[in-house]
CSV table of C-alpha atoms in Angstrom, one decimal:
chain,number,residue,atom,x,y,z
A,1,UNK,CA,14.7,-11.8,11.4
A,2,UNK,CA,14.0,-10.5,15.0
A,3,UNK,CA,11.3,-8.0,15.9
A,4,UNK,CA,13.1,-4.4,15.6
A,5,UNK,CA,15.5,-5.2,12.4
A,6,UNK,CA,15.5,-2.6,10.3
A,7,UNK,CA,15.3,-2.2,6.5
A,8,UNK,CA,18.5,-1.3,6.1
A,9,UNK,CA,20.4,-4.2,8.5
A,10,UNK,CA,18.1,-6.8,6.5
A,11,UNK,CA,19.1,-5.5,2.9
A,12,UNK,CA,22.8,-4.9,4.2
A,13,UNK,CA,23.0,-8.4,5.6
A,14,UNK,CA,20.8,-10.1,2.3
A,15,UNK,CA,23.6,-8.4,0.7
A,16,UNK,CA,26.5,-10.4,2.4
A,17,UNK,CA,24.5,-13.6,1.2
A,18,UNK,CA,23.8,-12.6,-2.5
A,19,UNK,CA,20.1,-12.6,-2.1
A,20,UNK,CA,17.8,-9.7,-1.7
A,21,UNK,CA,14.4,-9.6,0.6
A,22,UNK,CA,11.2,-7.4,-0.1
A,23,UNK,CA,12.2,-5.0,2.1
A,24,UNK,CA,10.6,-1.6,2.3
A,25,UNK,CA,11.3,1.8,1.1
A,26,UNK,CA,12.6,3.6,4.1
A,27,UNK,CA,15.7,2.4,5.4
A,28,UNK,CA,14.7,3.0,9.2
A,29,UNK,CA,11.3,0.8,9.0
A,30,UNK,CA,11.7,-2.1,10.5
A,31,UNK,CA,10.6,-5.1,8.5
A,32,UNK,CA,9.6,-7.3,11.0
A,33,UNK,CA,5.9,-6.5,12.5
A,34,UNK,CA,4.2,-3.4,11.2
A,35,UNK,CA,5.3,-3.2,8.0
A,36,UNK,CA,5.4,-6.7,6.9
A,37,UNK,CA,2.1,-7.4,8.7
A,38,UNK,CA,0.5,-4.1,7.3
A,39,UNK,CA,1.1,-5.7,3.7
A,40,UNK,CA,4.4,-4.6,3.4
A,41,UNK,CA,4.8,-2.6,-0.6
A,42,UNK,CA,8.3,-2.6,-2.0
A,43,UNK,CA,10.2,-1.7,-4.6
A,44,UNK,CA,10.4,-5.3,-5.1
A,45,UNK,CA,6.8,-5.9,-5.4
A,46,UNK,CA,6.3,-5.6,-8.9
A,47,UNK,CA,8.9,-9.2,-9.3
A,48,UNK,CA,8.4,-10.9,-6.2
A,49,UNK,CA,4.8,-9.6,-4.7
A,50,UNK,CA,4.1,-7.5,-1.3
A,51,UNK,CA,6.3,-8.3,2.3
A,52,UNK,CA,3.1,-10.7,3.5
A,53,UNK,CA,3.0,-12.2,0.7
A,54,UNK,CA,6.6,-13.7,1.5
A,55,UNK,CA,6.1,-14.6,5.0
A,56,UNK,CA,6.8,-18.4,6.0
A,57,UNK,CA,6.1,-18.3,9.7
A,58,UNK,CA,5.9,-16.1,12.4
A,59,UNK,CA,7.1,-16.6,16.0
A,60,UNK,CA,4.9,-15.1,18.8
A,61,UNK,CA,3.4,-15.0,22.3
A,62,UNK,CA,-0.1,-14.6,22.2
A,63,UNK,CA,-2.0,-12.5,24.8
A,64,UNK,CA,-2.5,-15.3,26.8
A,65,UNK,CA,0.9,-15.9,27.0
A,66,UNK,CA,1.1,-18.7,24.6
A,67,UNK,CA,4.7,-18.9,22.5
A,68,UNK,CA,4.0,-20.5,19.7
A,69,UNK,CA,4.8,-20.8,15.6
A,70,UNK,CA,2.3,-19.5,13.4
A,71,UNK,CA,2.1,-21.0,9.7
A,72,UNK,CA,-0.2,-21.1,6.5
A,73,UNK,CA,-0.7,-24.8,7.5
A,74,UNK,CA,-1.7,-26.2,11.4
A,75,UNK,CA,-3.3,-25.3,14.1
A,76,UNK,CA,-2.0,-21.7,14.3
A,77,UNK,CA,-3.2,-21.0,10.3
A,78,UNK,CA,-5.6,-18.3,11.4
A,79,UNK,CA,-3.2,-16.3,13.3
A,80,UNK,CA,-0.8,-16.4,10.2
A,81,UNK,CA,-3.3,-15.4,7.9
A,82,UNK,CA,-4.5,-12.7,10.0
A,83,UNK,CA,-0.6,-11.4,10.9
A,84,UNK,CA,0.3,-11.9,7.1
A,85,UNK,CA,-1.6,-8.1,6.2
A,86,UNK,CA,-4.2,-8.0,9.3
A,87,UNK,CA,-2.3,-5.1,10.8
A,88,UNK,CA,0.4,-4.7,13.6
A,89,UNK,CA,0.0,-4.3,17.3
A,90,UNK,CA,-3.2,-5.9,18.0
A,91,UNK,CA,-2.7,-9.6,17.4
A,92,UNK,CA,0.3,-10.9,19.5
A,93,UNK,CA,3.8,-9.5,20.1
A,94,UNK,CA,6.1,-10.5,17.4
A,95,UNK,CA,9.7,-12.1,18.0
A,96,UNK,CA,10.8,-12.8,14.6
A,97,UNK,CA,9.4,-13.7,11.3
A,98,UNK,CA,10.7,-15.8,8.3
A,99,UNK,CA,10.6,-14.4,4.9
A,100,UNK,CA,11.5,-16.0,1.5
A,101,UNK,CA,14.7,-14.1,-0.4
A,102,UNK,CA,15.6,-14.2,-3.7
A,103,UNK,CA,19.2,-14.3,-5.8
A,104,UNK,CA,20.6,-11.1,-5.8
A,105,UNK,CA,21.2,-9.7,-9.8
A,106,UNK,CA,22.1,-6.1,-11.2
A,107,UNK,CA,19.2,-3.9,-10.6
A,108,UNK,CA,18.7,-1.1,-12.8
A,109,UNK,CA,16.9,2.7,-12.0
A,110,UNK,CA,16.1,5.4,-13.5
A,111,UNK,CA,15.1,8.9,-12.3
A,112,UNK,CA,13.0,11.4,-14.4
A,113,UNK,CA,11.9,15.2,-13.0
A,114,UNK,CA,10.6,18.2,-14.3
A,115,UNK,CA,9.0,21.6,-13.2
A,116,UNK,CA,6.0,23.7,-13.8
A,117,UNK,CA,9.1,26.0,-14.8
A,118,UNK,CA,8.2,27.7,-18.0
A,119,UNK,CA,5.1,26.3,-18.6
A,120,UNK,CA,1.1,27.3,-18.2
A,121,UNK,CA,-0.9,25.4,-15.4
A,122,UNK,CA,-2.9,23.5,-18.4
A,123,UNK,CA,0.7,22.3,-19.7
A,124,UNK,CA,2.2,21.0,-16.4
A,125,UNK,CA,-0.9,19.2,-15.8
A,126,UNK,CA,-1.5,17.6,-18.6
A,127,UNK,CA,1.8,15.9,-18.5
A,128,UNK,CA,1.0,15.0,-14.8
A,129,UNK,CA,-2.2,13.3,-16.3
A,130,UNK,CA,-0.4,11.6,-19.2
A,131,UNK,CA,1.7,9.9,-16.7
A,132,UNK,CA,-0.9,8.8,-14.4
A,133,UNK,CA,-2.8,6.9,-18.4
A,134,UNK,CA,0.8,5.6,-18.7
A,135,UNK,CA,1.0,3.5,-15.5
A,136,UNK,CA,-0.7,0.5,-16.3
A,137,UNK,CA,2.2,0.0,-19.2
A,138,UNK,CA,5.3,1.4,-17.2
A,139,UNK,CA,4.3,-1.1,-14.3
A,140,UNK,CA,3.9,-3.7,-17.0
A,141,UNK,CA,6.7,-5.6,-16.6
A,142,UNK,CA,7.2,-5.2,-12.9
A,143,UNK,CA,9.0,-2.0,-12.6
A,144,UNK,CA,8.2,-0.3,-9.6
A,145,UNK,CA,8.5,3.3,-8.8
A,146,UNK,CA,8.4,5.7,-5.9
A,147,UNK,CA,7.5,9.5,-7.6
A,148,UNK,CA,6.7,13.0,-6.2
A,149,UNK,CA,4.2,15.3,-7.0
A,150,UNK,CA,3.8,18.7,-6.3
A,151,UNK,CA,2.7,22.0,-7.8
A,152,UNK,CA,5.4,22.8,-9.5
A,153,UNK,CA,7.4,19.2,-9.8
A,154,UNK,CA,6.9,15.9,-10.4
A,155,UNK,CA,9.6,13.5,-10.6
A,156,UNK,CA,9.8,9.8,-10.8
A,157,UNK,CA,12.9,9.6,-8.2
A,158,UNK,CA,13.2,6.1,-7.5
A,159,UNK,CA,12.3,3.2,-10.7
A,160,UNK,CA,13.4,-0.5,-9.9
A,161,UNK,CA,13.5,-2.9,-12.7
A,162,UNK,CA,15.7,-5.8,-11.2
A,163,UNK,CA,16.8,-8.5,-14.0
A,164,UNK,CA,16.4,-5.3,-16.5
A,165,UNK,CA,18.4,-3.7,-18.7
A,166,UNK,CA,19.0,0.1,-19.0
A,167,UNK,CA,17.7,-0.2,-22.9
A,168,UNK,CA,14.7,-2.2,-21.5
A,169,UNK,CA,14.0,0.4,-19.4
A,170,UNK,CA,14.8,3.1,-21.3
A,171,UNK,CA,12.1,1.6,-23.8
A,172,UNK,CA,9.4,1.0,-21.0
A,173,UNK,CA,9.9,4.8,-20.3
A,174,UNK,CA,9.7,5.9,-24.2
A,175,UNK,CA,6.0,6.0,-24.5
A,176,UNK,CA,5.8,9.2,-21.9
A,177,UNK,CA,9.2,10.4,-22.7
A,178,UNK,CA,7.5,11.0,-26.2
A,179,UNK,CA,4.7,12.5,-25.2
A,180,UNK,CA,7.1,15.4,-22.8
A,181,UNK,CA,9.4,16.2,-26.4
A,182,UNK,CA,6.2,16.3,-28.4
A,183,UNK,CA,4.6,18.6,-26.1
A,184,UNK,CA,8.0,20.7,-25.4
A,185,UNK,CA,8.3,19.7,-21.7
A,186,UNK,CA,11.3,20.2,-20.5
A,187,UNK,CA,12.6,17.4,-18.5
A,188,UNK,CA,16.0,15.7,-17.3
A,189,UNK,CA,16.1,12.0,-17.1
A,190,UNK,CA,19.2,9.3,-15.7
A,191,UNK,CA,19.8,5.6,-15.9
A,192,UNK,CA,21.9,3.6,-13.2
A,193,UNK,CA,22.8,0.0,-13.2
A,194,UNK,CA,24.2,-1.8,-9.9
A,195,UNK,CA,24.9,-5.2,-9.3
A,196,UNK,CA,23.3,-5.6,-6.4
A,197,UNK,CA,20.0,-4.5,-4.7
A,198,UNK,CA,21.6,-3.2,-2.0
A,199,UNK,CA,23.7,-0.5,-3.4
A,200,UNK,CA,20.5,0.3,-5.6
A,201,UNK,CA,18.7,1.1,-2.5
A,202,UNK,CA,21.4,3.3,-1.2
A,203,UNK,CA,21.7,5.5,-4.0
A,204,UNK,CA,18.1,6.0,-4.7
A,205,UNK,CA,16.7,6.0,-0.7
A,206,UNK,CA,19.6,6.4,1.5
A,207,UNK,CA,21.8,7.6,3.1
A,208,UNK,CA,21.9,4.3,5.1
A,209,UNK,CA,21.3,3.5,7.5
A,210,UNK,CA,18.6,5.9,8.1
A,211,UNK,CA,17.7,7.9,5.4
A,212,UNK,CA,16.4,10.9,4.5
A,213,UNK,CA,12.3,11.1,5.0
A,214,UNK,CA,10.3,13.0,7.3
A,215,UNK,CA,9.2,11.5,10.0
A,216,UNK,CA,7.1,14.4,11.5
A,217,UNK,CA,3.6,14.9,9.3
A,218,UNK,CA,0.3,14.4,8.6
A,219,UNK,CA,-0.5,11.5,5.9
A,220,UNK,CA,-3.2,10.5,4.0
A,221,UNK,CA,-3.4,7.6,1.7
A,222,UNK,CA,-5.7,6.2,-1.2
A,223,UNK,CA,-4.9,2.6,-3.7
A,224,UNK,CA,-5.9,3.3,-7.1
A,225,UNK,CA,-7.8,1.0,-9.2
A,226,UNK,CA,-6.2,-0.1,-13.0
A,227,UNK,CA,-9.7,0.7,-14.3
A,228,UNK,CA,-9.6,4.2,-13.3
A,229,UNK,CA,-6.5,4.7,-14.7
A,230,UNK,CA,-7.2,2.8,-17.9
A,231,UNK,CA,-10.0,5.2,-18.2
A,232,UNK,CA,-9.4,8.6,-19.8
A,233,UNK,CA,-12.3,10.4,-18.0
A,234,UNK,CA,-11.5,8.7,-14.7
A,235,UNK,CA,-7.8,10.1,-14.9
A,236,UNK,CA,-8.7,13.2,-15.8
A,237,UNK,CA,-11.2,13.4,-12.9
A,238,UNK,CA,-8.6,12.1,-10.6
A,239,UNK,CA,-5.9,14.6,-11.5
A,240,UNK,CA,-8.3,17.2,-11.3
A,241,UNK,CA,-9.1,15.9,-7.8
A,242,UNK,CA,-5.3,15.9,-7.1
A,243,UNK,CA,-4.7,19.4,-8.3
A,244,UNK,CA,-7.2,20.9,-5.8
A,245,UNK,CA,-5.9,19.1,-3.1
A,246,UNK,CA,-2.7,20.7,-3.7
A,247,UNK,CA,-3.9,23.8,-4.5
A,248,UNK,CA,-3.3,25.9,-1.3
A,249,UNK,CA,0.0,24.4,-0.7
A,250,UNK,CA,-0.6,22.5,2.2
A,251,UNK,CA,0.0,19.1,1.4
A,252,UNK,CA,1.9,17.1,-1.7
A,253,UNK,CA,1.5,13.1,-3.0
A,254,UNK,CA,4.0,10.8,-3.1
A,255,UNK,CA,2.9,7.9,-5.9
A,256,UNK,CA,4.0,4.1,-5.6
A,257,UNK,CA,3.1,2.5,-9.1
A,258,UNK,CA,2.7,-1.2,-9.2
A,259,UNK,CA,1.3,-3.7,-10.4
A,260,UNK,CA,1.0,-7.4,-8.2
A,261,UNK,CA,-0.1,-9.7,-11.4
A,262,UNK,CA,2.2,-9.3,-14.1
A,263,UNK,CA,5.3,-11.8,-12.9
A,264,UNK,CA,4.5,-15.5,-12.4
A,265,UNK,CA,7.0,-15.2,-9.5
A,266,UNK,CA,4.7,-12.3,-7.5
A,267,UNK,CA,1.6,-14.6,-8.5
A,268,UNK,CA,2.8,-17.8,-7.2
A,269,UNK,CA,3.4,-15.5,-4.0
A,270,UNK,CA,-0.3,-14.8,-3.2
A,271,UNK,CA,-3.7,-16.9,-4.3
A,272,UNK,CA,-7.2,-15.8,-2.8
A,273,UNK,CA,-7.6,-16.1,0.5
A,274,UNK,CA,-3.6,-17.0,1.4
A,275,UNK,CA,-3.1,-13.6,3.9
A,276,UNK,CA,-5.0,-10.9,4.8
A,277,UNK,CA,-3.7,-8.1,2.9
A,278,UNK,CA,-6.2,-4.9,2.2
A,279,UNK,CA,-7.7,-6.6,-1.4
A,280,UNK,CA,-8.0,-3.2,-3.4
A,281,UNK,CA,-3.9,-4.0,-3.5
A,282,UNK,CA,-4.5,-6.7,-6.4
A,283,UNK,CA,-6.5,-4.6,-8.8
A,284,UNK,CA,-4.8,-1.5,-8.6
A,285,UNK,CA,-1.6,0.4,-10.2
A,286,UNK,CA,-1.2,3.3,-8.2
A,287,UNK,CA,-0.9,4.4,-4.4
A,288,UNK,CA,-1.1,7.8,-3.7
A,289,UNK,CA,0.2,8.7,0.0
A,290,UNK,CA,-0.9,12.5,0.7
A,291,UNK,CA,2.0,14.4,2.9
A,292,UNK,CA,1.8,17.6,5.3
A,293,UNK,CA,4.7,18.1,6.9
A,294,UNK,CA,4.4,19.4,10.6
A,295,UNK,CA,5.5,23.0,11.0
A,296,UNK,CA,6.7,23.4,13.9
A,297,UNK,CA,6.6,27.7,13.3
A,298,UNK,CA,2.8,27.8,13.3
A,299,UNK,CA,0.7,28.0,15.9
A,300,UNK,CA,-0.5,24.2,16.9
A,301,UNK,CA,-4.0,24.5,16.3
A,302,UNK,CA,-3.3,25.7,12.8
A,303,UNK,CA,-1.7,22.4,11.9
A,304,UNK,CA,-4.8,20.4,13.9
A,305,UNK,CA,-6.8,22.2,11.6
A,306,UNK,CA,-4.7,20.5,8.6
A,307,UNK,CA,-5.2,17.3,10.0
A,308,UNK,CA,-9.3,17.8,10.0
A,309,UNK,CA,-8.8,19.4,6.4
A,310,UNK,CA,-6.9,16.0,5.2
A,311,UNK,CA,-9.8,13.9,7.4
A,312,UNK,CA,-12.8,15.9,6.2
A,313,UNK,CA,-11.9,17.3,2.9
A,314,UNK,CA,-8.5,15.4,1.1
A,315,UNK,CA,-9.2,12.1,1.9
A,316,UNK,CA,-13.1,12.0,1.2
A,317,UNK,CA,-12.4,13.9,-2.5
A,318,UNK,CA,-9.8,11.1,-3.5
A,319,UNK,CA,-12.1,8.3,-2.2
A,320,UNK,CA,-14.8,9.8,-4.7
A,321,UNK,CA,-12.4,9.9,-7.4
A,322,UNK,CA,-11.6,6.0,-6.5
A,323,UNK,CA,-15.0,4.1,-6.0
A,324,UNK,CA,-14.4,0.7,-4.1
A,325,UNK,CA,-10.9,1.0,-3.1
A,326,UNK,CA,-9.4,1.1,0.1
A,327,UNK,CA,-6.0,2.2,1.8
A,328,UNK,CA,-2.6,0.7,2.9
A,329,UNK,CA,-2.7,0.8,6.8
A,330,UNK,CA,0.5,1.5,7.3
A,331,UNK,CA,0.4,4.9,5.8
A,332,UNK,CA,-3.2,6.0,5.9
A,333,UNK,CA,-5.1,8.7,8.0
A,334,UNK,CA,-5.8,7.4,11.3
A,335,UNK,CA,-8.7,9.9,11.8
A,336,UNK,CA,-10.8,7.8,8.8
A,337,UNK,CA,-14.1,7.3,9.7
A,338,UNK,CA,-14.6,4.1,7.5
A,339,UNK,CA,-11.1,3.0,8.7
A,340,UNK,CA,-12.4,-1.0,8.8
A,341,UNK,CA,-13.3,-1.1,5.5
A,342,UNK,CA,-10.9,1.1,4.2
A,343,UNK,CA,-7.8,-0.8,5.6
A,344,UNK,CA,-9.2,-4.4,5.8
A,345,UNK,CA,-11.7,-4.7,3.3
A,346,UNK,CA,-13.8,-7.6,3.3
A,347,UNK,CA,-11.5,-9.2,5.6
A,348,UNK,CA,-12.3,-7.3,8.8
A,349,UNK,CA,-15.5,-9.8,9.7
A,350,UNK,CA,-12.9,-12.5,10.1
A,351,UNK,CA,-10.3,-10.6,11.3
A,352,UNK,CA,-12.1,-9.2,14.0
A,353,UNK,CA,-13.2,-12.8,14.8
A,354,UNK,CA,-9.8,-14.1,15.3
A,355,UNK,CA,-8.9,-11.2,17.2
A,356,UNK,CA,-11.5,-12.1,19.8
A,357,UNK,CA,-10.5,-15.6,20.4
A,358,UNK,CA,-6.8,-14.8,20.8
A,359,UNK,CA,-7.0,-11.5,22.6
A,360,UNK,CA,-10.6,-12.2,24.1
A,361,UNK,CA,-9.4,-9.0,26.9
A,362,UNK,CA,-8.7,-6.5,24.5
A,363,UNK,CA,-5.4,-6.5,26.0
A,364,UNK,CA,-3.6,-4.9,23.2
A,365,UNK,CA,-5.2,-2.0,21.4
A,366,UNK,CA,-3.9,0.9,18.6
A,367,UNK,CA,-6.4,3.2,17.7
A,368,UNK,CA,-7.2,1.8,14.1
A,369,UNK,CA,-6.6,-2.2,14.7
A,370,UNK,CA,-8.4,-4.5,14.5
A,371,UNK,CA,-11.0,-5.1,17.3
A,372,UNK,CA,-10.2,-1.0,18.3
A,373,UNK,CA,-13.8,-0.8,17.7
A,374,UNK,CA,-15.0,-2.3,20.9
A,375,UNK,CA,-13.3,0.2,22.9
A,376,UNK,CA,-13.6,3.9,23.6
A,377,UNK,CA,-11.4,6.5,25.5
A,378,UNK,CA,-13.6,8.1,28.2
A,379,UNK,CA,-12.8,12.2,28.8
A,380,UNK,CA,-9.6,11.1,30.9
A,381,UNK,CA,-8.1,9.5,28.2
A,382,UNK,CA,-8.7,6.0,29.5
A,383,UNK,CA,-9.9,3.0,27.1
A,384,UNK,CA,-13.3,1.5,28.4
A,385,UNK,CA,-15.4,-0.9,26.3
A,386,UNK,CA,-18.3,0.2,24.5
A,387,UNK,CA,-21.6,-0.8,26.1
């Protein structure tokens, strides 16, 4: 695939060849680049492990002007492993990448939402918090899904269980399902089967081909460790910590639930050391990515002000409420002070040294890549290296 593809060309064309590719959610993202060299989550991640993990080569030009092939094995290794999750736009400029696919079968979804409607604040929350200590068995057999949470709604608007059954995942759903009719929380929940991916996609993301999320806000974002959630103090603590970020309405959370180890075909995908994704990806079920959307009615300092509340206040809370974890680049707060170990994890000493023999000028830069750090904008704006 060529630099600039989008999602929803390469599912469209996967289509046309029965096979299906870990793609990402948005239709508009292109796969090639950011996202697949950010890590890359899908709603294919749970079968067939994250976008990097799929990568068989990349083609480049180097900084130095160099076009060259970059794969797991040879003399370009480093490079791969250091595109393969390292981060976009600081390593090379990307012409195309080749990425394993997969036979296309039926992929079932289902959707479940309900509202604070009705109920007290203790109620709605505590069904918010029973889902979060049913993650680690909904993601259980792959099953990934995209959800929304906000003060009054949560919704699980987007499951994918390819090679599923709608009584399978009906069942995988029971356990909480229970819990809302025992508790008397009202609820509405659908099933769909398609026979392709594809078509899946659309229903649940689209429209194609550019869908339907804003592309204009302030984002935060925070991987969740299993143990936390397997914890019942920890979730508690962690839902708490959620319902006061919400609490003046400024932001919501969008939840990706995962998990990377339970199909042998998404562990035969990765084994330590084979890419540079963020490593907090491997142990954890949950993602939270924290949304402001811009309004474009208030003044502009009162949204800056947002973005220092999200910097100084949102994200530091959820990183106490998850010890040890870190954040998927690609949608994470680019005013994070701990951004290198927070995005690259134990991988930024390396990283940082195979950005300096490839790109030994500094030549390509973005604010929170790696090897940003030996730069600085002076008051004009301009980059200078740090002395």
């Amino acid at each position: 695939m060529g630099a600039g593809f989008r999602n929803s060309e390469a599912a469209e064309l996967a289509r046309k060849f029965n096979v299906r590719l870990v793609g990402g959610s948005s239709p508009s993202v292109g796969v090639v680049g950011g996202f697949t060299s950010g890590g890359g989550h899908s709603p294919l991640m749970g079968h067939y492990g994250l976008g990097a993990d799929n990568v068989l080569e990349w083609e480049i030009v180097t900084p130095t002007g160099q076009h060259v092939i970059a794969k797991p094995t040879g003399k370009y290794a480093d490079l791969y492993w250091a595109l393969s999750g390292g981060g976009g736009s600081t390593w090379c400029v990307i012409l195309s990448m080749t990425s394993r696919v997969y036979p296309d079968v039926p992929v079932v979804g289902a959707q479940l939402s309900g509202s604070a409607e009705g109920l007290t604040d203790d109620a709605y929350w505590g069904a918010v918090t029973a889902f979060h200590n049913f993650i680690p068995t909904f993601a259980s057999d792959g099953t990934v899904a995209t959800n929304l949470l906000k003060n009054d709604v949560f919704t699980i608007y987007a499951a994918t269980s390819p090679n599923k059954t709608a009584d399978q995942v009906k069942a995988q759903l029971s356990t909480y399902v229970k819990y809302l009719d025992k508790n008397k929380i009202p609820y509405t929940v659908n099933y769909t089967s398609f026979d392709n991916y594809y078509d899946h996609l659309e229903h649940f993301l689209g429209p194609y081909p550019f869908g339907s999320f804003p592309i204009t806000q302030l984002t935060g974002g925070r991987l969740v460790p299993r143990t936390v959630l397997e914890s019942q103090n920890s979730t508690k603590d962690l839902v708490d910590t959620v319902r006061s970020v919400l609490a003046n309405g400024h932001f919501y959370v969008t939840l990706e639930t995962f998990d990377l180890n339970v199909t042998a075909t998404a562990r035969a995908t990765y084994h330590e050391g084979k890419n540079a994704v963020q490593p907090a990806f491997r142990n954890s079920n949950l993602y939270y990515i924290v949304i402001g959307e811009w309004d474009f009615t208030l003044p502009r300092a009162e949204m800056v002000a947002r973005q220092y509340e999200l910097t100084n206040s949102v994200m530091p809370a959820l990183k106490a409420a998850t010890p040890g974890s870190g954040s998927y680049l690609n949608e994470a707060d680019f005013g994070d002070p701990d951004w290198q170990q927070d995005f690259y994890g134990k991988n930024y000493p390396r990283l940082s040294q195979i950005k300096s023999r490839y790109d030994p000028d500094s030549i390509l830069y973005a604010r929170t890549a790696v090897g940003s750090d030996k730069l600085q904008q002076d008051g004009e704006g301009r980059l200078c290296f740090n002395n």
